[in-house]
PDB file of C-alpha atoms in Angstrom:
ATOM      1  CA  UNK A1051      -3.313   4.180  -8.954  1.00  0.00           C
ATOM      2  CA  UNK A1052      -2.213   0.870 -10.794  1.00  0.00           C
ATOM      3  CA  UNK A1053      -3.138  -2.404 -10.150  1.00  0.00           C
ATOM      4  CA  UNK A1054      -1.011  -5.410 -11.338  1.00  0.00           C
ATOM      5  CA  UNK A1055       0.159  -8.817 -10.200  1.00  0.00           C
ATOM      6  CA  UNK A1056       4.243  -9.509 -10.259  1.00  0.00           C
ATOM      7  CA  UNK A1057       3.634 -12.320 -13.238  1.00  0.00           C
ATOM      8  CA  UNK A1058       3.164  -9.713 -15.626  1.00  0.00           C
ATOM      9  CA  UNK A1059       4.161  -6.067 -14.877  1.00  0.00           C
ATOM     10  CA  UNK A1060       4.434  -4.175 -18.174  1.00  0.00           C
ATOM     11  CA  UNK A1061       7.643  -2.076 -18.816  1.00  0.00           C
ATOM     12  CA  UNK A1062       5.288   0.881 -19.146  1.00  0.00           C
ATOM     13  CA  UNK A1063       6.024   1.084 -15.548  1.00  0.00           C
ATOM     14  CA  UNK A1064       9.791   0.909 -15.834  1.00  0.00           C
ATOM     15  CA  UNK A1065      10.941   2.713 -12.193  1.00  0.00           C
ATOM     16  CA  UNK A1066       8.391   0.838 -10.420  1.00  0.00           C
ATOM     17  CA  UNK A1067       9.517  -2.382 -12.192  1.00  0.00           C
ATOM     18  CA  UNK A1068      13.065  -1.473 -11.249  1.00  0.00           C
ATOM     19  CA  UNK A1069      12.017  -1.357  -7.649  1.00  0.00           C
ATOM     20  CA  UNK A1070       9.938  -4.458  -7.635  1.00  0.00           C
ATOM     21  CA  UNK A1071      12.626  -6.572  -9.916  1.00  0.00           C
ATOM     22  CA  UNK A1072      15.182  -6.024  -6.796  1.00  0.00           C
ATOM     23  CA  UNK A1073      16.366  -9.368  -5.401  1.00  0.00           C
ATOM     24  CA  UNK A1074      15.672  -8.198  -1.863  1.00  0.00           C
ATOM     25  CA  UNK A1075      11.913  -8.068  -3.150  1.00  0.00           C
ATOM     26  CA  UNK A1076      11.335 -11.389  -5.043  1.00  0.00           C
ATOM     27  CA  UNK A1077       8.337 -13.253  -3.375  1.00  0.00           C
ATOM     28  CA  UNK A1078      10.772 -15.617  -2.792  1.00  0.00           C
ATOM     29  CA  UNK A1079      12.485 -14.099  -0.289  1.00  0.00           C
ATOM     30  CA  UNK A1080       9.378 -12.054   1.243  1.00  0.00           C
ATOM     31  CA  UNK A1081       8.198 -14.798   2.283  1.00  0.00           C
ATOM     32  CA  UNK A1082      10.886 -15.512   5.064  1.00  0.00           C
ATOM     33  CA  UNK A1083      11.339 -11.574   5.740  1.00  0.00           C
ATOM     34  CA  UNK A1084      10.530 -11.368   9.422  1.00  0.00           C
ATOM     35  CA  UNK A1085       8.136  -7.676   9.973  1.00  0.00           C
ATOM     36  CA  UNK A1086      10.682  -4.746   9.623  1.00  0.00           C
ATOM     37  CA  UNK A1087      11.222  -1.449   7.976  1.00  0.00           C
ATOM     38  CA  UNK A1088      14.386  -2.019   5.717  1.00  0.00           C
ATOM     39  CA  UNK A1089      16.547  -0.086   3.780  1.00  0.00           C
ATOM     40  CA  UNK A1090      18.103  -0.664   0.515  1.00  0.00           C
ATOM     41  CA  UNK A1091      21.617   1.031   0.084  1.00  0.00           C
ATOM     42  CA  UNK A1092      21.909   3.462  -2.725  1.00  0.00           C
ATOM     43  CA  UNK A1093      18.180   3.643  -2.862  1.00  0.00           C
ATOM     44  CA  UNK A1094      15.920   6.535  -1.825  1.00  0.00           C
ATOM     45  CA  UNK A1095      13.053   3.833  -1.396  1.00  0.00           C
ATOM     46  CA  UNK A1096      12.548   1.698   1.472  1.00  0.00           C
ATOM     47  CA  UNK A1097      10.233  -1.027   2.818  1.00  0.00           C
ATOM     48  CA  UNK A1098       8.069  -2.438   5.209  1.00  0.00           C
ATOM     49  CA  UNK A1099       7.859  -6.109   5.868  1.00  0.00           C
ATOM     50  CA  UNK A1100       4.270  -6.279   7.673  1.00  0.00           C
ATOM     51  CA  UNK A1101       1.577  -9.407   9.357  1.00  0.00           C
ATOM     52  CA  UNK A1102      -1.739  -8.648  10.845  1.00  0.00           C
ATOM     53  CA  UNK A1103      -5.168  -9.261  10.679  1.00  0.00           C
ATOM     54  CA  UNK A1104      -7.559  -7.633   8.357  1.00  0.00           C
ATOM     55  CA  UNK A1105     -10.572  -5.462  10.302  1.00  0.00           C
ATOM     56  CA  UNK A1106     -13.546  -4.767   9.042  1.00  0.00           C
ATOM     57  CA  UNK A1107     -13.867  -2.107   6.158  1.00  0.00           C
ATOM     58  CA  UNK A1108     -15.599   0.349   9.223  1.00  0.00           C
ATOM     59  CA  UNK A1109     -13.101  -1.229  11.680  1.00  0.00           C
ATOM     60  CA  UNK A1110     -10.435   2.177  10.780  1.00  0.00           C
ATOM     61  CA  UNK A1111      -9.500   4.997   8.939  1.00  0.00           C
ATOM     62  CA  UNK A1112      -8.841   5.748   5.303  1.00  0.00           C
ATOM     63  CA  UNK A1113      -4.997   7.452   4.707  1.00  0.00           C
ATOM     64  CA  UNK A1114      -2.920   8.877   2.050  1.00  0.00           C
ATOM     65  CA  UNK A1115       0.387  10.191   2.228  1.00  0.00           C
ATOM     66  CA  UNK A1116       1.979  13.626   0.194  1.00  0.00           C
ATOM     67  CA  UNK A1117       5.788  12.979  -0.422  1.00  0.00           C
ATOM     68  CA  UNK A1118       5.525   8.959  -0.720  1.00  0.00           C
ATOM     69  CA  UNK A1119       4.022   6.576  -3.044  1.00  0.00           C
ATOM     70  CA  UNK A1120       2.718   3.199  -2.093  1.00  0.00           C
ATOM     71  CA  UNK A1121       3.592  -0.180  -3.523  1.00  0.00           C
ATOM     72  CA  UNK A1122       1.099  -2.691  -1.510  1.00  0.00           C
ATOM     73  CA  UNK A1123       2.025  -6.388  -2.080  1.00  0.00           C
ATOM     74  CA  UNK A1124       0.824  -9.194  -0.593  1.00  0.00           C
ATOM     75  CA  UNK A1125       2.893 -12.211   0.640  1.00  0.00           C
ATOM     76  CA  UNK A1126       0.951 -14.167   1.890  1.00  0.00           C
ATOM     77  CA  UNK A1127      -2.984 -13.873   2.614  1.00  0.00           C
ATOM     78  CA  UNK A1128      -5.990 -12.013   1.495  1.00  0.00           C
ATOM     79  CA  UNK A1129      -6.792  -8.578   1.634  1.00  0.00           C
ATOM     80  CA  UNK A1130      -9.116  -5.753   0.414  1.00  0.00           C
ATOM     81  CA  UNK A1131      -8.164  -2.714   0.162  1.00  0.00           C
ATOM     82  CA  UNK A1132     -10.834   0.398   0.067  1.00  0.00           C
ATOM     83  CA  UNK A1133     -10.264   3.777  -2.296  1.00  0.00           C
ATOM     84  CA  UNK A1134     -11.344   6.870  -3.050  1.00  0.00           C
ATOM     85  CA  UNK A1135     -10.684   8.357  -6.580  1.00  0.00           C
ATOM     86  CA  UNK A1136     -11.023  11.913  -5.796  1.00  0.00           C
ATOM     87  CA  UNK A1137      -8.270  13.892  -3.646  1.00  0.00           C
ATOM     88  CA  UNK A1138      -8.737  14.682  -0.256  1.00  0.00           C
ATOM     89  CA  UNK A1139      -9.865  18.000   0.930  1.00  0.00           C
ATOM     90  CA  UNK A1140      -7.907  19.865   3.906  1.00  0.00           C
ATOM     91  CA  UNK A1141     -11.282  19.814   6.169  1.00  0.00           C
ATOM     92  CA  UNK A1142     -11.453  16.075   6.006  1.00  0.00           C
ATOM     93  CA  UNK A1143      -8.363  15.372   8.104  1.00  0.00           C
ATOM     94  CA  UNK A1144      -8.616  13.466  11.004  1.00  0.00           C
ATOM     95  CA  UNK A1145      -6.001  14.381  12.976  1.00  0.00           C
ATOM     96  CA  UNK A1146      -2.497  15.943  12.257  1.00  0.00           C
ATOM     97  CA  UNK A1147       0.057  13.908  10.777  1.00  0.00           C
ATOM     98  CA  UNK A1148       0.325  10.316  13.009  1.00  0.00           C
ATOM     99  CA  UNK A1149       3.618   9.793  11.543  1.00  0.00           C
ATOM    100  CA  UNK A1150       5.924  11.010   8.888  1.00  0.00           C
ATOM    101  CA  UNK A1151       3.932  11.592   5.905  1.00  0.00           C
ATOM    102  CA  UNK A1152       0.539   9.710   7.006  1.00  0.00           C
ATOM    103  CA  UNK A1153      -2.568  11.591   6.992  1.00  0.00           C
ATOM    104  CA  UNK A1154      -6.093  10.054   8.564  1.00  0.00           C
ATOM    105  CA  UNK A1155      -9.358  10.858   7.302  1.00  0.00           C
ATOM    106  CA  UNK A1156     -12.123  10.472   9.689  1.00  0.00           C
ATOM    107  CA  UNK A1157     -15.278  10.927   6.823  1.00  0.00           C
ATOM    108  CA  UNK A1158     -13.853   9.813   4.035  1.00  0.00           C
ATOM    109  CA  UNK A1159     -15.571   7.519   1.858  1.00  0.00           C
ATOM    110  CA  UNK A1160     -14.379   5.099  -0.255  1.00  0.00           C
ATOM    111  CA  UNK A1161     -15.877   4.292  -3.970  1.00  0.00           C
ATOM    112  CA  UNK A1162     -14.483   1.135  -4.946  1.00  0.00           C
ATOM    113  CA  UNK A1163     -12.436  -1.616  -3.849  1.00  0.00           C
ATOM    114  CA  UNK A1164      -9.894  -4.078  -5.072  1.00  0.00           C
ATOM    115  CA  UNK A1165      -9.312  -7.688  -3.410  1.00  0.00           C
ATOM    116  CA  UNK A1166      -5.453  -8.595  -3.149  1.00  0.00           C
ATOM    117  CA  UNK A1167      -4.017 -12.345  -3.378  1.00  0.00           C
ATOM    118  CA  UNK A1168      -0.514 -13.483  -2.969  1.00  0.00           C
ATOM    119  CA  UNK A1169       1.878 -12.111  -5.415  1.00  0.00           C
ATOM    120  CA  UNK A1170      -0.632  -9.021  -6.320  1.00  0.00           C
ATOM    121  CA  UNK A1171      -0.196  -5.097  -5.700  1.00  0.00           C
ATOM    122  CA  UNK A1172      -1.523  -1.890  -6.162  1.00  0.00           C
ATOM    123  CA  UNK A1173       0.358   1.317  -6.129  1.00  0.00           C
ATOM    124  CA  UNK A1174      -1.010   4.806  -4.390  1.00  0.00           C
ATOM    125  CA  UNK A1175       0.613   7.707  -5.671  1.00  0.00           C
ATOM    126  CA  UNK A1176       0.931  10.699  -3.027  1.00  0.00           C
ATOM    127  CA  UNK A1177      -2.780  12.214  -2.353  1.00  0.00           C
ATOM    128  CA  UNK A1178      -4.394   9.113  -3.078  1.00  0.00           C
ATOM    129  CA  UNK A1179      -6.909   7.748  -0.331  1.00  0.00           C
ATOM    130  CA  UNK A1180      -6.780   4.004   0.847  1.00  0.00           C
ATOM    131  CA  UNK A1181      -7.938   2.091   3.332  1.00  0.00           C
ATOM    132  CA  UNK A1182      -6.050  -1.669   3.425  1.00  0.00           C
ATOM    133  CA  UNK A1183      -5.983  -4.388   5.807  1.00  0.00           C
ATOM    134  CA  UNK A1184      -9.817  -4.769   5.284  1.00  0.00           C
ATOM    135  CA  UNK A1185     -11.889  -7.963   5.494  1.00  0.00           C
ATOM    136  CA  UNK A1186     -12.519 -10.250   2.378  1.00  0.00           C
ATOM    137  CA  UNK A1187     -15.887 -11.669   1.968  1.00  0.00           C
ATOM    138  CA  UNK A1188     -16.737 -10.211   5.452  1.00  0.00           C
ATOM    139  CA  UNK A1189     -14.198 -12.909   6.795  1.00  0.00           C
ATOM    140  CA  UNK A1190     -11.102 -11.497   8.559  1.00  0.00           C
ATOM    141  CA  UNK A1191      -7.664 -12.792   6.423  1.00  0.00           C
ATOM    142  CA  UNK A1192      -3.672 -13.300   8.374  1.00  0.00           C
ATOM    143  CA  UNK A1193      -2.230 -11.351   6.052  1.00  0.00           C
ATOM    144  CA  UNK A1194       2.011 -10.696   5.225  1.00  0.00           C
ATOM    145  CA  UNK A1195       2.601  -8.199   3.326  1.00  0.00           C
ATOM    146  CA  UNK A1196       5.159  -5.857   1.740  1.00  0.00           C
ATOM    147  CA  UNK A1197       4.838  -2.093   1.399  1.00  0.00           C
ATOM    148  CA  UNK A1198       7.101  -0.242  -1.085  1.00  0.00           C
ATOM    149  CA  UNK A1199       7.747   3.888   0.218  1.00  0.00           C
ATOM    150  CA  UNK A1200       8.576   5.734  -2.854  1.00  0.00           C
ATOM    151  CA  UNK A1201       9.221   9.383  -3.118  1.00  0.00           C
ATOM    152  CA  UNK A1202       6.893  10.973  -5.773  1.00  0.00           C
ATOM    153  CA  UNK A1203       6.910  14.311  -6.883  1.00  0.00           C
ATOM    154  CA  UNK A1204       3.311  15.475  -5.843  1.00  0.00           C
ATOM    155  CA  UNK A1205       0.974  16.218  -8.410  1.00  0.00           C
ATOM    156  CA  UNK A1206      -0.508  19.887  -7.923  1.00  0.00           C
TER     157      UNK A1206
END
């Protein structure tokens, strides 16, 4: 997991960089995305272009995902986003798959948290739990916001 705002991502993190230094992904121009899934040409990463309300941090269910990282950034808004820093185990699944490479957990918790403003992400490499969209301050947030789907060699 890495947390990190786009005024000063380190070069330590040079292919996540390259991905976030793409014109298509400059807050700039986030801003007037309209919600989508998007495709960049050439590019085995993709994106989603996202607005909703946040819930409550009991309101749903933590995920993680096994073939795709996560770069969360948000737009516009407020968010807090719930993790866990220890993998999941195969019992706490929820449910099968929902959709490609998503996995629910239904009793999952969550030991620490990390509150999102615009212009700030966090990345979720495969296996790692997270629950976003969550209330701020108990108060629900309008949130925009980009997510980044990387492919990641899982770490076994």
């Amino acid at each position: 997991m890495l947390i990190a705002s786009l005024d000063n991502v380190s070069e330590d993190i040079k292919p996540l960089t390259e991905i976030l230094n793409h014109p298509d992904l400059a807050l700039s121009a986030l801003i007037n995305t309209p919600p989508g899934k998007y495709s960049v040409q050439g590019q085995e990463w993709f994106y989603i272009v996202s607005e909703g309300e946040t819930k409550p941090g009991t309101g749903h269910y933590p995920e993680f995902h096994q073939r795709y990282g996560d770069i969360q950034l948000v737009i516009s808004g407020t968010e807090t986003i719930y993790f866990r820093t220890t993998p999941p185990d195969a019992e706490e699944y929820r449910t099968p798959p929902a959709a490609t490479d998503l996995y629910f957990l239904e009793h999952s918790p969550t030991n620490g948290s990390v509150v999102l403003n615009q212009g700030e992400f966090i990345v979720f490499y495969p296996g790692e739990i997270h629950k976003p969209m969550c209330h701020t301050a108990g108060r629900a947030n309008s949130v925009k916001k980009l997510v980044v789907k990387f492919p990641y060699p899982r770490q076994e």
